[in-house]
PDB file of C-alpha atoms in Angstrom:
ATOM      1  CA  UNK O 140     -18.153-182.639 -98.705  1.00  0.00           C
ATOM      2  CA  UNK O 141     -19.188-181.513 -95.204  1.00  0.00           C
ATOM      3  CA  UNK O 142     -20.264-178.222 -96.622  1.00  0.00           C
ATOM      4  CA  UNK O 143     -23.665-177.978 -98.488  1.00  0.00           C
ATOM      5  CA  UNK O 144     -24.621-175.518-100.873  1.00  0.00           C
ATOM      6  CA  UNK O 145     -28.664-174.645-100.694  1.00  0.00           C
ATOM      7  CA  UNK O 146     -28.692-173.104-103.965  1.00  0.00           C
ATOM      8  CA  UNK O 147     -31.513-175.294-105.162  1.00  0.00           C
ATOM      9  CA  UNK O 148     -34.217-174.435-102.540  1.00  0.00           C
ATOM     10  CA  UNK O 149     -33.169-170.572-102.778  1.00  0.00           C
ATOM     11  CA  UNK O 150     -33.832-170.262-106.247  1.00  0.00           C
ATOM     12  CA  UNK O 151     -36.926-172.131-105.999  1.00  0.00           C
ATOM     13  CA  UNK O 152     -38.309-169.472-103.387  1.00  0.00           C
ATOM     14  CA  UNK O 153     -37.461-166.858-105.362  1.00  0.00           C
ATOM     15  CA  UNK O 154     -38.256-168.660-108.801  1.00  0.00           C
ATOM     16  CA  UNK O 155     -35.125-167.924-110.463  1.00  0.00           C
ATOM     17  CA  UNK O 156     -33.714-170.515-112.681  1.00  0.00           C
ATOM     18  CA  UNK O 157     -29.481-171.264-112.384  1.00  0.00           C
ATOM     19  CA  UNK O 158     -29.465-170.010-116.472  1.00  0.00           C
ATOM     20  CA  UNK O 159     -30.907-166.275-115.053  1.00  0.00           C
ATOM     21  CA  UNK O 160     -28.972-166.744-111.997  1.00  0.00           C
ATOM     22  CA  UNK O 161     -26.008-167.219-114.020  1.00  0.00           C
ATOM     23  CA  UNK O 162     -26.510-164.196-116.434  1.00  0.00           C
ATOM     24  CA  UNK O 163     -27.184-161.917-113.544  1.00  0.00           C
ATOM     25  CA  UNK O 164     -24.230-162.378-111.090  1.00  0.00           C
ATOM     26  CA  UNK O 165     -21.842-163.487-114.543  1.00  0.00           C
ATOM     27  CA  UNK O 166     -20.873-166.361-113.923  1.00  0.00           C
ATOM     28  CA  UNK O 167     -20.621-169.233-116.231  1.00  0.00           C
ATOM     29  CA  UNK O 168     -23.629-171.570-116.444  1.00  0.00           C
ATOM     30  CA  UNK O 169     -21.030-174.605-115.706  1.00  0.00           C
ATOM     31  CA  UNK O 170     -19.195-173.332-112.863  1.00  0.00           C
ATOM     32  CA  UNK O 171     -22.911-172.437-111.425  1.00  0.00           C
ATOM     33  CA  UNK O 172     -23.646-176.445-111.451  1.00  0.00           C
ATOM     34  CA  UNK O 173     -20.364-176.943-110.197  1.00  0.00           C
ATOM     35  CA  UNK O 174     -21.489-175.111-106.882  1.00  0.00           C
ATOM     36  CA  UNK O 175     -25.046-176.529-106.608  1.00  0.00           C
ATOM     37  CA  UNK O 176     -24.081-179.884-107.095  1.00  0.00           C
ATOM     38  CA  UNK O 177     -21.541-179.592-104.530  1.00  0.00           C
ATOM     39  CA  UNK O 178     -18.459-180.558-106.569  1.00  0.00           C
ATOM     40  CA  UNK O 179     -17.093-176.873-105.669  1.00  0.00           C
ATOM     41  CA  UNK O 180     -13.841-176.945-103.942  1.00  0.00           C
ATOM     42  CA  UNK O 181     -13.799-172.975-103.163  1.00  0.00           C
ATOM     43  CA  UNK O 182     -15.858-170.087-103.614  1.00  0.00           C
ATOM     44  CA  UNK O 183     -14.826-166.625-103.952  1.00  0.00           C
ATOM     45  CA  UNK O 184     -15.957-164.164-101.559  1.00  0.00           C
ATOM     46  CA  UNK O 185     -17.277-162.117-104.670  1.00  0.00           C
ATOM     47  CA  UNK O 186     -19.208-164.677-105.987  1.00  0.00           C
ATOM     48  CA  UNK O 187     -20.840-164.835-102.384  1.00  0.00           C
ATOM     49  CA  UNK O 188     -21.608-161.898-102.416  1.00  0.00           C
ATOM     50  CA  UNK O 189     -23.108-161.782-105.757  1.00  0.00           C
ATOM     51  CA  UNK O 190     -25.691-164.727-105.434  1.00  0.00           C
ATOM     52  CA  UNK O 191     -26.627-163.439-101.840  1.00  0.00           C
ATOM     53  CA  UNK O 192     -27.552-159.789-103.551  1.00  0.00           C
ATOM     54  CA  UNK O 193     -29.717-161.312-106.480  1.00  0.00           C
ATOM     55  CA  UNK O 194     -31.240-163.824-104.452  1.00  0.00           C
ATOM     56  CA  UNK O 195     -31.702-161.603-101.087  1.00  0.00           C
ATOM     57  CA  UNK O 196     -29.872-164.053 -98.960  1.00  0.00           C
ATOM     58  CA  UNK O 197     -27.327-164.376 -96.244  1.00  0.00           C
ATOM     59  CA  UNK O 198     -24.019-166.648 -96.745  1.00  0.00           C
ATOM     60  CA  UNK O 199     -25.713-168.956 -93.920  1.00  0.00           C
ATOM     61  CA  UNK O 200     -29.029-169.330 -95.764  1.00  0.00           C
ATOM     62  CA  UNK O 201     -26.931-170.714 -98.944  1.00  0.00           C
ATOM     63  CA  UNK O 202     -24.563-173.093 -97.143  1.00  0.00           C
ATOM     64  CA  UNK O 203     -24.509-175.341 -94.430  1.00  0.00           C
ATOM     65  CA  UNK O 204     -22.122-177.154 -92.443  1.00  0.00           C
ATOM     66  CA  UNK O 205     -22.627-181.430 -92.084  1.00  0.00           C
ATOM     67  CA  UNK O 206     -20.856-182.447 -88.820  1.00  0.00           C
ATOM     68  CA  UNK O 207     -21.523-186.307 -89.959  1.00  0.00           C
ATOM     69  CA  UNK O 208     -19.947-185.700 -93.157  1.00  0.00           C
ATOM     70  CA  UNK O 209     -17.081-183.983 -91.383  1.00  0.00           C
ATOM     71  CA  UNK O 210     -16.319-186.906 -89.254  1.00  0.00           C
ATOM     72  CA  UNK O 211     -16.983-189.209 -91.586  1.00  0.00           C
ATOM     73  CA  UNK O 212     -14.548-187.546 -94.420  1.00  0.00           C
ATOM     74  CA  UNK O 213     -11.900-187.539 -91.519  1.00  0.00           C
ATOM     75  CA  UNK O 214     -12.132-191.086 -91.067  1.00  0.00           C
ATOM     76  CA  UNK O 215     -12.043-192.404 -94.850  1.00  0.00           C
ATOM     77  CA  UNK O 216      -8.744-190.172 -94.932  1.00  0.00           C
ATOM     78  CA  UNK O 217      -7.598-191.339 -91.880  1.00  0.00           C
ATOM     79  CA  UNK O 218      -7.996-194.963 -93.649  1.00  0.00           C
ATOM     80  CA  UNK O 219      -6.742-194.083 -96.313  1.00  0.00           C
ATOM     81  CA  UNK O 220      -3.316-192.526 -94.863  1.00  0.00           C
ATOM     82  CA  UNK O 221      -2.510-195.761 -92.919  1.00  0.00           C
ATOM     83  CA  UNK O 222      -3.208-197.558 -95.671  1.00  0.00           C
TER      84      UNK O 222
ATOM     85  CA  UNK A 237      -5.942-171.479-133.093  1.00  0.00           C
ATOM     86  CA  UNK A 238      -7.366-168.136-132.960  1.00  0.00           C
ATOM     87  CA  UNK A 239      -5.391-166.781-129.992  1.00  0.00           C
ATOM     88  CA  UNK A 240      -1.818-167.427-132.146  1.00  0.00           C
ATOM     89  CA  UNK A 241      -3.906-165.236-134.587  1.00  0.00           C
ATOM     90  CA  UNK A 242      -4.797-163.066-131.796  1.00  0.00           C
ATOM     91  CA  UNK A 243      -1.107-163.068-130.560  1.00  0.00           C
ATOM     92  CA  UNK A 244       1.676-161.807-133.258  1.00  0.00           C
ATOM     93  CA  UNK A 245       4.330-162.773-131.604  1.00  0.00           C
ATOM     94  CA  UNK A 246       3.007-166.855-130.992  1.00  0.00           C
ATOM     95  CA  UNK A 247       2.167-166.644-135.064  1.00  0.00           C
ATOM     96  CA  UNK A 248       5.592-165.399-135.686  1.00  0.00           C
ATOM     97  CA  UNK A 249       7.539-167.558-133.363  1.00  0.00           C
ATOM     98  CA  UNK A 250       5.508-170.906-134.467  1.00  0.00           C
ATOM     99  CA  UNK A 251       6.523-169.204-138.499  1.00  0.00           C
ATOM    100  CA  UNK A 252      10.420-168.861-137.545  1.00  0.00           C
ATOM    101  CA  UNK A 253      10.286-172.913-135.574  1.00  0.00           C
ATOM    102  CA  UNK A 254       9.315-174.072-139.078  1.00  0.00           C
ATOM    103  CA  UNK A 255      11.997-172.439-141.168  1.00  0.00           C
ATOM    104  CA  UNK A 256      14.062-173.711-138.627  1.00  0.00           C
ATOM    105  CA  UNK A 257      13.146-177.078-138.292  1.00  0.00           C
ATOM    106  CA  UNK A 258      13.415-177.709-141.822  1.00  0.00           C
ATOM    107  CA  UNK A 259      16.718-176.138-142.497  1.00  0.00           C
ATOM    108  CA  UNK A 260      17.572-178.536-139.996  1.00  0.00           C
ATOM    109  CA  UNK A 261      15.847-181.508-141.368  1.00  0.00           C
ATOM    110  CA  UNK A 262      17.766-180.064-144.703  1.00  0.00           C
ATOM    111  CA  UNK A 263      21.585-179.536-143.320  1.00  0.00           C
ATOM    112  CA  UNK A 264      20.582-183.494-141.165  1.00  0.00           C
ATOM    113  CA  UNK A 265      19.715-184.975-144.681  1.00  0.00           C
ATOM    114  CA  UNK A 266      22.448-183.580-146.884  1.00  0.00           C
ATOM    115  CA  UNK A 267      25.325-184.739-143.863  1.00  0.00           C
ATOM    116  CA  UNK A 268      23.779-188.203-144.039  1.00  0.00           C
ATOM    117  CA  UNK A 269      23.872-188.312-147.723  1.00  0.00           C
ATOM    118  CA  UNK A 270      27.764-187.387-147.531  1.00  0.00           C
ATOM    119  CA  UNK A 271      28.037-189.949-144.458  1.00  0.00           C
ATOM    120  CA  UNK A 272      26.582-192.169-147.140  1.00  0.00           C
ATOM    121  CA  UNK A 273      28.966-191.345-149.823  1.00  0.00           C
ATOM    122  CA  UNK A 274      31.932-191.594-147.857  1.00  0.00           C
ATOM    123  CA  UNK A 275      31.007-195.321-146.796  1.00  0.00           C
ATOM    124  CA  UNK A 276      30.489-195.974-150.733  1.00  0.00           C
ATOM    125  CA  UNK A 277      33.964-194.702-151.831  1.00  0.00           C
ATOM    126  CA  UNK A 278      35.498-195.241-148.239  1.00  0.00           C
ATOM    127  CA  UNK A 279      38.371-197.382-149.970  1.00  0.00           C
ATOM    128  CA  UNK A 280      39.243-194.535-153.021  1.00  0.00           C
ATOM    129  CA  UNK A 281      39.094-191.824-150.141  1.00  0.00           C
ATOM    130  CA  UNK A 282      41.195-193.504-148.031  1.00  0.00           C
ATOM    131  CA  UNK A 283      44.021-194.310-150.514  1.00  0.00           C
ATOM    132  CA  UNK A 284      43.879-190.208-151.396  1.00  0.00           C
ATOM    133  CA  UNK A 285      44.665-189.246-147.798  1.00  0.00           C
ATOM    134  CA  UNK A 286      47.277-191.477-147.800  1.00  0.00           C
ATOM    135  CA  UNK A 287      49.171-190.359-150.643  1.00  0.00           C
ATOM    136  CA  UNK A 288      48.787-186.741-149.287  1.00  0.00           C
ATOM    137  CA  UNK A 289      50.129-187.942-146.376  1.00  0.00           C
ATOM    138  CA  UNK A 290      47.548-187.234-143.733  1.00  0.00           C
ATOM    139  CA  UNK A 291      46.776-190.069-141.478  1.00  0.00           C
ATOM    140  CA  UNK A 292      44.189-192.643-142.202  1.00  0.00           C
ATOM    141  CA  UNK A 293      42.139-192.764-138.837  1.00  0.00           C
ATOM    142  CA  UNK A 294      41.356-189.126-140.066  1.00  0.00           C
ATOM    143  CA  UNK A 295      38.880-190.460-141.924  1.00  0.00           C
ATOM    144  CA  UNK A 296      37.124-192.112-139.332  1.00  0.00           C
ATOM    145  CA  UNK A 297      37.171-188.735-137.201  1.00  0.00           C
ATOM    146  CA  UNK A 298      35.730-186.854-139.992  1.00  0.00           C
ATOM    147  CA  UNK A 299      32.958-189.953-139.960  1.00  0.00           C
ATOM    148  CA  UNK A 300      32.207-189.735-136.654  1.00  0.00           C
ATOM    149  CA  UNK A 301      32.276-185.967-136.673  1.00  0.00           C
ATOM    150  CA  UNK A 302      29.680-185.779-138.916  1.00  0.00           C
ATOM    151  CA  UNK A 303      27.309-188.101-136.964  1.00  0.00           C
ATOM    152  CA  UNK A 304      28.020-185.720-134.106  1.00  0.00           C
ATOM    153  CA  UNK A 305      26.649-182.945-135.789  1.00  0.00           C
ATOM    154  CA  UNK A 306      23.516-185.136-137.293  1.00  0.00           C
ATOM    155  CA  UNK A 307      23.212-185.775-133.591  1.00  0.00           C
ATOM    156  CA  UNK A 308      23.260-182.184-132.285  1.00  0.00           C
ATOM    157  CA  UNK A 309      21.037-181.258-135.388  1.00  0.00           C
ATOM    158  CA  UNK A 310      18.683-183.928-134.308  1.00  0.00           C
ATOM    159  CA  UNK A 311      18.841-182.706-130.821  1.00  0.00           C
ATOM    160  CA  UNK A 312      18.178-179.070-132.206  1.00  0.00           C
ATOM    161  CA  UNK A 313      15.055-180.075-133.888  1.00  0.00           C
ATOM    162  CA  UNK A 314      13.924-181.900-130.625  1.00  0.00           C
ATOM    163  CA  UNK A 315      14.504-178.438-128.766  1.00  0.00           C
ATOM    164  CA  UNK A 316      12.231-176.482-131.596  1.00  0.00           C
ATOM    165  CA  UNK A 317       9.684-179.493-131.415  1.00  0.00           C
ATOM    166  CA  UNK A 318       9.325-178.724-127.430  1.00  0.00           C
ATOM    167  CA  UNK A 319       9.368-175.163-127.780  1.00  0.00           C
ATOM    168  CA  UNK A 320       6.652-175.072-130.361  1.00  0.00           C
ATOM    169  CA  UNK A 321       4.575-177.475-128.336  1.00  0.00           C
ATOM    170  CA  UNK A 322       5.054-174.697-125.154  1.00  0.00           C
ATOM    171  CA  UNK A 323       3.858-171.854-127.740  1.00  0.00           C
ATOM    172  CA  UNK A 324       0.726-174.680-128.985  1.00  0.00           C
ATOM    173  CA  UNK A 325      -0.566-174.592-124.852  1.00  0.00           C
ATOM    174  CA  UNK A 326      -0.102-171.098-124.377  1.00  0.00           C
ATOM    175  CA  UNK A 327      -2.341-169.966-127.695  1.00  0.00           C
ATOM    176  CA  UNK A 328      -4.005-172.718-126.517  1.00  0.00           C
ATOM    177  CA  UNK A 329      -4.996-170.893-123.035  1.00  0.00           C
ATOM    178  CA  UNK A 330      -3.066-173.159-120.906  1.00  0.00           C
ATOM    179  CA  UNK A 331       0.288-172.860-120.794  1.00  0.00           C
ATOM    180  CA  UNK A 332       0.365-173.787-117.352  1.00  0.00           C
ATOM    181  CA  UNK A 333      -0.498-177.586-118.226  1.00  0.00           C
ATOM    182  CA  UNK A 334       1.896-180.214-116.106  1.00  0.00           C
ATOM    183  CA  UNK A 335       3.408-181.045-119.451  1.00  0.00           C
ATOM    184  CA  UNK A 336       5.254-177.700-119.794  1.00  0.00           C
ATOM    185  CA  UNK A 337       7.662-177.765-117.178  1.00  0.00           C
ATOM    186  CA  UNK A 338       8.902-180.785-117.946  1.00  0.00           C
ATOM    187  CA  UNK A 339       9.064-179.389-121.936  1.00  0.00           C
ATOM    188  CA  UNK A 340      11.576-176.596-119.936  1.00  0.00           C
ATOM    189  CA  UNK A 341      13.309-179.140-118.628  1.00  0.00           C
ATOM    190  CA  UNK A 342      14.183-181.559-121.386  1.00  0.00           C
ATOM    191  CA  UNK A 343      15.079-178.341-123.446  1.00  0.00           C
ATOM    192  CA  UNK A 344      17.455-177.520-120.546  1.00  0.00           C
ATOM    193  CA  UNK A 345      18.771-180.660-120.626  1.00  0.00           C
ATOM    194  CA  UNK A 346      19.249-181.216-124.781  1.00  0.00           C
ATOM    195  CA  UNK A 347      21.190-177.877-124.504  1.00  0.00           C
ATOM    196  CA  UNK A 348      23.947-179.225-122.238  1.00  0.00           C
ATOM    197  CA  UNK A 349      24.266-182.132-124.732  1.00  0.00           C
ATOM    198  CA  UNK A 350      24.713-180.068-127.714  1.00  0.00           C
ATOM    199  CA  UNK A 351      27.536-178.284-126.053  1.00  0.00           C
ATOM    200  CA  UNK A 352      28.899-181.596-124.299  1.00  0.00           C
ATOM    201  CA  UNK A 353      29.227-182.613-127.998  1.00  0.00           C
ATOM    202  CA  UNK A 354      30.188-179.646-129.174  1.00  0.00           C
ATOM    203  CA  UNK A 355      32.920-179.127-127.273  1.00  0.00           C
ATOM    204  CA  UNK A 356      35.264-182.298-127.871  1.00  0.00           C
ATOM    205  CA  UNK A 357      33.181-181.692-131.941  1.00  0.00           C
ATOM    206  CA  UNK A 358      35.613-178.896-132.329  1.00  0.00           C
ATOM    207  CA  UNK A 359      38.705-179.788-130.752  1.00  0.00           C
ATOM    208  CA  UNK A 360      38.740-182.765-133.374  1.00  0.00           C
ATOM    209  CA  UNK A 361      37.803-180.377-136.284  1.00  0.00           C
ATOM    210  CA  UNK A 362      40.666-178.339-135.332  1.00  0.00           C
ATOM    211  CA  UNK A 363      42.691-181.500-135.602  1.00  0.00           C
ATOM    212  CA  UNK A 364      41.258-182.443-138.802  1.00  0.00           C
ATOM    213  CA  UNK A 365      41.559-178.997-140.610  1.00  0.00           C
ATOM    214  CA  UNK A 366      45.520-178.464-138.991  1.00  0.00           C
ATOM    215  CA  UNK A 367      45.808-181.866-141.100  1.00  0.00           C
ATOM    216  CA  UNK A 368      44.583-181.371-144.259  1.00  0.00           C
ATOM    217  CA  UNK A 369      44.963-177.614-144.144  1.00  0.00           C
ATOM    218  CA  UNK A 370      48.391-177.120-142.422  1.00  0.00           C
ATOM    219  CA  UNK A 371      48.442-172.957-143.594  1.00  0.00           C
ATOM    220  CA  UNK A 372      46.091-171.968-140.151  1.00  0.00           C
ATOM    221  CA  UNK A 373      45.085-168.617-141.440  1.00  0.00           C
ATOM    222  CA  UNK A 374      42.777-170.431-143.976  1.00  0.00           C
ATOM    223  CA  UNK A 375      41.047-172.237-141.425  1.00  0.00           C
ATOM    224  CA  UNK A 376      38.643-171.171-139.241  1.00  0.00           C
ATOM    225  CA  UNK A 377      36.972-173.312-136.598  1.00  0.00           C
ATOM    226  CA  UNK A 378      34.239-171.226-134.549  1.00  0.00           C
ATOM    227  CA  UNK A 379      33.095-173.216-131.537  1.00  0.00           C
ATOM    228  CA  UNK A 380      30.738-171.272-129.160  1.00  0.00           C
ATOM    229  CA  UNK A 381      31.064-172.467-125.146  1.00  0.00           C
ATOM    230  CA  UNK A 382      30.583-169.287-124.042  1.00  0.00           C
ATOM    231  CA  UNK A 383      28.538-167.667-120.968  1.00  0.00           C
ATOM    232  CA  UNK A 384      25.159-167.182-123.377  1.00  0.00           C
ATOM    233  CA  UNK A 385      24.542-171.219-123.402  1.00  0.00           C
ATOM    234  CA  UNK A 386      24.818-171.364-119.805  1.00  0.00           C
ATOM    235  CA  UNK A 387      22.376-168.485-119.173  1.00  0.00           C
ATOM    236  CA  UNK A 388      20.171-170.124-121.739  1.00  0.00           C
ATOM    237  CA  UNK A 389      20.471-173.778-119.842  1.00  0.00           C
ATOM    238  CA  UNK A 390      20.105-171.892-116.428  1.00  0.00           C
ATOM    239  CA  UNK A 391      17.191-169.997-117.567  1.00  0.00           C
ATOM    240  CA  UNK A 392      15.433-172.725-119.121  1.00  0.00           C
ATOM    241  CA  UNK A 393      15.972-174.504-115.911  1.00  0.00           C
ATOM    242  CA  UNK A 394      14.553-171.929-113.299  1.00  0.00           C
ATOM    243  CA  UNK A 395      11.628-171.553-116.088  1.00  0.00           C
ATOM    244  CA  UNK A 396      10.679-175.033-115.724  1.00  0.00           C
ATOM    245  CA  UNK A 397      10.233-174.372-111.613  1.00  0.00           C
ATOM    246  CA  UNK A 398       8.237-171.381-112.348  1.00  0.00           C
ATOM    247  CA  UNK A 399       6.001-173.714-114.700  1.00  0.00           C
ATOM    248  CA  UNK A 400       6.184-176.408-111.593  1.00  0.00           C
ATOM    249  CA  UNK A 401       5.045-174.039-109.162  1.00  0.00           C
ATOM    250  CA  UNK A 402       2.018-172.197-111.756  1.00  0.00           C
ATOM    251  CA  UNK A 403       1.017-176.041-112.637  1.00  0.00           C
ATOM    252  CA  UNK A 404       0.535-176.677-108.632  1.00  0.00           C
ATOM    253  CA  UNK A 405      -1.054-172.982-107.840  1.00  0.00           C
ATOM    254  CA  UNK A 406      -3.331-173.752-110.439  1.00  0.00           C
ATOM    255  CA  UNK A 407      -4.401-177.612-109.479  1.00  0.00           C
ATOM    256  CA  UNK A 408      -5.212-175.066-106.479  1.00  0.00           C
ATOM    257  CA  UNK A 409      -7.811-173.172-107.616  1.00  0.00           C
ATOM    258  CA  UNK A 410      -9.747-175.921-109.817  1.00  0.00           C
ATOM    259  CA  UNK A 411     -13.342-175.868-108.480  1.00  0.00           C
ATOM    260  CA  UNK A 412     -12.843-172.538-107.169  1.00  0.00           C
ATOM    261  CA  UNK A 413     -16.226-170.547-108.559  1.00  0.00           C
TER     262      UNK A 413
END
């Protein structure tokens, strides 16, 4: 996924674990691992918003954009469709 | 489990499948059982219509009558089967798993069957009870073809799409947080 989620080295500055995290913005302990470990397919504006007010952030310092990943995801579907 | 307890009206429809279902298994069992019967004395029984008259080959439309109705009785049973594993995914939480709409679907489909066998099921029991019962106003053959069946099959139909389309919307949002 070209998009990465920096959840990890936010909650490390602000030395929050993902189980407090989760309490405080309510939302499930699992779908919270879903996002940091990048497996997240979508993200709801109002969980955005609620991880960026406990953990002081702005949407850009949580996630990042991987042009090489981009390019290279294009290309394995790309393969994949003429195949 | 606890959301059919939750939900009165999944405890109560799941309560009323049951009955159903084994009335059906009942009124399935006792026609074989006569099926069964008439095989054993098919000779004796045959003889009788004779003598009264009535043509012979009615016994072999009486036969196959009643394996038509063990058929649509089977069929029925198949329908409250699907239905009760629709009402199982919804207490379940999910009733928008991909199995459903084709559930919908099949149940559709065994409803046209009952009535395609229903239909030519009646014109031969009119036959039968003309025969053996020539005084009409002692008879009474009820065969339903009416509009309420084809609302039921259409419904069931355009309630498999909407299952379809809730299936695919929510495929969608998986790993949405």
């Amino acid at each position: 996924m070209a998009i990465t989620v920096k959840l990890d080295d936010l909650l490390h500055a602000r030395r929050m674990t993902l189980t407090e995290l989760s309490e405080r913005i309510d939302l499930t302990l699992a779908n919270l691992s879903i996002l940091k470990t990048g497996k997240a397919k979508a993200i709801r504006f109002s969980t955005l918003e609620a991880i960026c007010r406990e953990l002081d952030c702005q949407p850009g310092d949580l996630l990042g954009f991987s042009p090489e990943e981009s390019t290279e995801s294009q290309a394995t579907g790309g393969q994949a469709a003429s195949a | 489990m606890s959301r059919l307890i939750q939900d009165p009206l999944l405890a109560a429809a799941k309560v009323v499948i049951w009955i159903l279902q084994a009335l059906l298994v009942f009124g399935a069992l006792a026609l074989l059982g006569g099926i069964v019967a008439m095989l054993l004395d098919l000779v004796a029984i045959r003889q009788e219509l004779i003598d009264d008259g009535v043509p012979a080959s009615l016994f072999w439309l009486v036969y196959v009558g009643f394996l038509a109705i063990v058929g649509i009785l089977v069929l029925w049973f198949r329908f409250l089967q699907l239905l009760r594993q629709v009402i199982d995914s919804v207490g379940a939480g999910d009733p928008f798993a991909p199995e459903n709409a084709g559930r919908l679907s099949r149940m559709g489909w065994i409803v046209v069957a009952t009535y395609a066998l229903a239909i030519p099921l009646g014109a031969v029991a009119t036959w039968v009870s003309r025969n053996i019962e020539p005084d009409e106003s002692r008879s009474i053959i009820d065969v339903d073809a009416g509009g309420g069946g084809l609302i039921l099959v259409l419904t069931l139909f355009i309630l498999a799409r909407v299952f379809r389309h809730g299936t695919a919307m929510r495929e969608d949002l998986e790993g949405t947080v």
